[in-house]
Each structure stands twice: as structure tokens, then as C-alpha cells.
Amino acid sequence: MTRIVVLPNENLCPDGAVIEAEPGESICRALLRNHIEIEHACEMSCACTTCHVIVREGYDLEPDSRLSCQAIVDDEDLVVEIPRYTINMVSERH
């Protein structure tokens, strides 16, 4: 199991959390399975950006912003931040 440290988010996870994820599972599914109700307006089809998270540690990738529905967990522990606000690319005008 991979450990994901979720930094505090005043609406979704006020105290932060440490959750476990299965290798091959998306960050979004792991959050939802652990009762952290991150928005996922497109039902995880990579179309809206509402499940956006910031990977603070892990992955060794830049930039660190990811769609949690598409970021697949492996055996590396992660620290993620759920931004206070997201933009729904499907329904909001820009």
C-alpha cells in the first residue's frame, strides 16, 4: 500500500489525513474511498479539472499540479494538497 498524506483543506479535510492507496489506483479514487469528497464533475473522464490536486512530494515530476482522476499511485508515498478552489472546464466560462 502507498501512503498519501493529504494536507488540510478547510472544506474537504480540515485536519488533513493520511490514507492508504493501492498501486494502480488513482489519487481521486483513493480520496473518495477514504471519505474525502473531492469534486469530480466529469466522473473521472479527464474533462473538467475539478479533481485537481497539487503533489507536494513524490512522483519527481514538474510541474506538480495533477488531475487526481488521472494520477495513478505506484509504490512511492505522496503528499497532496487539494486546492481551495478549482475551475470546472466543462461548465464555467473563461
PDB file of C-alpha atoms in Angstrom:
ATOM      1  CA  MET A   1       0.000   0.000   0.000  1.00  0.00           C
ATOM      2  CA  THR A   2       1.072   3.539  -0.738  1.00  0.00           C
ATOM      3  CA  ARG A   3       0.660   6.233   1.881  1.00  0.00           C
ATOM      4  CA  ILE A   4      -0.854   9.552   0.787  1.00  0.00           C
ATOM      5  CA  VAL A   5      -0.622  12.496   3.159  1.00  0.00           C
ATOM      6  CA  VAL A   6      -3.487  14.880   2.433  1.00  0.00           C
ATOM      7  CA  LEU A   7      -2.747  18.405   3.590  1.00  0.00           C
ATOM      8  CA  PRO A   8      -5.556  20.255   5.393  1.00  0.00           C
ATOM      9  CA  ASN A   9      -8.351  21.688   3.238  1.00  0.00           C
ATOM     10  CA  GLU A  10     -10.903  23.701   5.203  1.00  0.00           C
ATOM     11  CA  ASN A  11     -13.885  22.253   3.316  1.00  0.00           C
ATOM     12  CA  LEU A  12     -12.925  18.688   2.432  1.00  0.00           C
ATOM     13  CA  CYS A  13     -10.426  17.599   5.067  1.00  0.00           C
ATOM     14  CA  PRO A  14      -9.975  20.302   7.743  1.00  0.00           C
ATOM     15  CA  ASP A  15      -7.435  18.371   9.820  1.00  0.00           C
ATOM     16  CA  GLY A  16      -5.620  16.744   6.915  1.00  0.00           C
ATOM     17  CA  ALA A  17      -5.361  12.971   6.697  1.00  0.00           C
ATOM     18  CA  VAL A  18      -3.091  10.057   5.981  1.00  0.00           C
ATOM     19  CA  ILE A  19      -4.713   7.488   3.704  1.00  0.00           C
ATOM     20  CA  GLU A  20      -3.655   4.266   2.020  1.00  0.00           C
ATOM     21  CA  ALA A  21      -3.921   3.682  -1.734  1.00  0.00           C
ATOM     22  CA  GLU A  22      -3.500   0.559  -3.806  1.00  0.00           C
ATOM     23  CA  PRO A  23      -0.829   0.645  -6.527  1.00  0.00           C
ATOM     24  CA  GLY A  24      -2.676   1.308  -9.801  1.00  0.00           C
ATOM     25  CA  GLU A  25      -5.474   3.251  -8.080  1.00  0.00           C
ATOM     26  CA  SER A  26      -5.979   6.934  -8.944  1.00  0.00           C
ATOM     27  CA  ILE A  27      -5.473   9.566  -6.275  1.00  0.00           C
ATOM     28  CA  CYS A  28      -9.090  10.631  -6.821  1.00  0.00           C
ATOM     29  CA  ARG A  29     -10.455   7.126  -6.172  1.00  0.00           C
ATOM     30  CA  ALA A  30      -8.264   6.779  -3.082  1.00  0.00           C
ATOM     31  CA  LEU A  31      -9.523  10.113  -1.729  1.00  0.00           C
ATOM     32  CA  LEU A  32     -13.158   9.207  -2.370  1.00  0.00           C
ATOM     33  CA  ARG A  33     -12.751   5.709  -0.909  1.00  0.00           C
ATOM     34  CA  ASN A  34     -11.428   7.353   2.249  1.00  0.00           C
ATOM     35  CA  HIS A  35     -14.420   9.723   2.503  1.00  0.00           C
ATOM     36  CA  ILE A  36     -12.584  12.812   1.236  1.00  0.00           C
ATOM     37  CA  GLU A  37     -15.246  14.060  -1.163  1.00  0.00           C
ATOM     38  CA  ILE A  38     -13.110  15.765  -3.801  1.00  0.00           C
ATOM     39  CA  GLU A  39     -15.161  17.159  -6.667  1.00  0.00           C
ATOM     40  CA  HIS A  40     -15.021  15.123  -9.884  1.00  0.00           C
ATOM     41  CA  ALA A  41     -17.673  16.705 -12.102  1.00  0.00           C
ATOM     42  CA  CYS A  42     -16.779  14.716 -15.232  1.00  0.00           C
ATOM     43  CA  GLU A  43     -16.890  11.386 -13.342  1.00  0.00           C
ATOM     44  CA  MET A  44     -13.120  10.970 -13.720  1.00  0.00           C
ATOM     45  CA  SER A  45     -13.013  11.217 -17.516  1.00  0.00           C
ATOM     46  CA  CYS A  46     -10.275  13.894 -17.625  1.00  0.00           C
ATOM     47  CA  ALA A  47     -12.615  16.593 -18.935  1.00  0.00           C
ATOM     48  CA  CYS A  48     -13.259  19.161 -16.193  1.00  0.00           C
ATOM     49  CA  THR A  49     -10.228  19.791 -13.878  1.00  0.00           C
ATOM     50  CA  THR A  50     -12.363  19.811 -10.707  1.00  0.00           C
ATOM     51  CA  CYS A  51     -10.310  16.972  -9.176  1.00  0.00           C
ATOM     52  CA  HIS A  52      -7.095  18.999  -9.469  1.00  0.00           C
ATOM     53  CA  VAL A  53      -4.528  18.359  -6.716  1.00  0.00           C
ATOM     54  CA  ILE A  54      -1.014  19.636  -6.104  1.00  0.00           C
ATOM     55  CA  VAL A  55       1.565  16.919  -5.492  1.00  0.00           C
ATOM     56  CA  ARG A  56       3.884  18.438  -2.875  1.00  0.00           C
ATOM     57  CA  GLU A  57       6.113  15.371  -2.506  1.00  0.00           C
ATOM     58  CA  GLY A  58       6.542  12.301  -4.683  1.00  0.00           C
ATOM     59  CA  TYR A  59       6.451  11.474  -8.390  1.00  0.00           C
ATOM     60  CA  ASP A  60       9.597  13.536  -9.085  1.00  0.00           C
ATOM     61  CA  LEU A  61       7.628  15.366 -11.798  1.00  0.00           C
ATOM     62  CA  GLU A  62       7.276  19.034 -12.667  1.00  0.00           C
ATOM     63  CA  PRO A  63       5.010  20.890 -12.698  1.00  0.00           C
ATOM     64  CA  ASP A  64       3.408  19.432  -9.597  1.00  0.00           C
ATOM     65  CA  SER A  65      -0.241  20.079 -10.460  1.00  0.00           C
ATOM     66  CA  ARG A  66      -2.175  16.945 -11.467  1.00  0.00           C
ATOM     67  CA  LEU A  67      -5.710  15.800 -12.174  1.00  0.00           C
ATOM     68  CA  SER A  68      -6.270  13.305  -9.378  1.00  0.00           C
ATOM     69  CA  CYS A  69      -8.509  11.160 -11.603  1.00  0.00           C
ATOM     70  CA  GLN A  70      -5.542  10.559 -13.914  1.00  0.00           C
ATOM     71  CA  ALA A  71      -2.656  10.405 -11.418  1.00  0.00           C
ATOM     72  CA  ILE A  72      -2.079   6.711 -10.742  1.00  0.00           C
ATOM     73  CA  VAL A  73      -0.428   5.653  -7.496  1.00  0.00           C
ATOM     74  CA  ASP A  74       2.573   3.321  -7.515  1.00  0.00           C
ATOM     75  CA  ASP A  75       4.703   2.328  -4.520  1.00  0.00           C
ATOM     76  CA  GLU A  76       6.010   5.850  -3.773  1.00  0.00           C
ATOM     77  CA  ASP A  77       4.401   7.723  -0.861  1.00  0.00           C
ATOM     78  CA  LEU A  78       2.842  11.072  -1.779  1.00  0.00           C
ATOM     79  CA  VAL A  79       1.886  14.341  -0.109  1.00  0.00           C
ATOM     80  CA  VAL A  80      -1.017  16.074  -1.869  1.00  0.00           C
ATOM     81  CA  GLU A  81      -2.798  19.371  -1.414  1.00  0.00           C
ATOM     82  CA  ILE A  82      -6.388  19.859  -2.559  1.00  0.00           C
ATOM     83  CA  PRO A  83      -6.701  23.493  -3.681  1.00  0.00           C
ATOM     84  CA  ARG A  84      -9.398  25.580  -2.061  1.00  0.00           C
ATOM     85  CA  TYR A  85     -10.878  26.439  -5.465  1.00  0.00           C
ATOM     86  CA  THR A  86     -10.990  24.633  -8.795  1.00  0.00           C
ATOM     87  CA  ILE A  87     -12.287  25.554 -12.234  1.00  0.00           C
ATOM     88  CA  ASN A  88     -14.821  23.342 -13.968  1.00  0.00           C
ATOM     89  CA  MET A  89     -13.544  23.474 -17.556  1.00  0.00           C
ATOM     90  CA  VAL A  90     -16.807  21.964 -18.815  1.00  0.00           C
ATOM     91  CA  SER A  91     -19.375  24.311 -17.311  1.00  0.00           C
ATOM     92  CA  GLU A  92     -17.575  27.568 -16.471  1.00  0.00           C
ATOM     93  CA  ARG A  93     -16.858  30.324 -18.984  1.00  0.00           C
ATOM     94  CA  HIS A  94     -13.276  31.602 -19.218  1.00  0.00           C
TER      95      HIS A  94
END
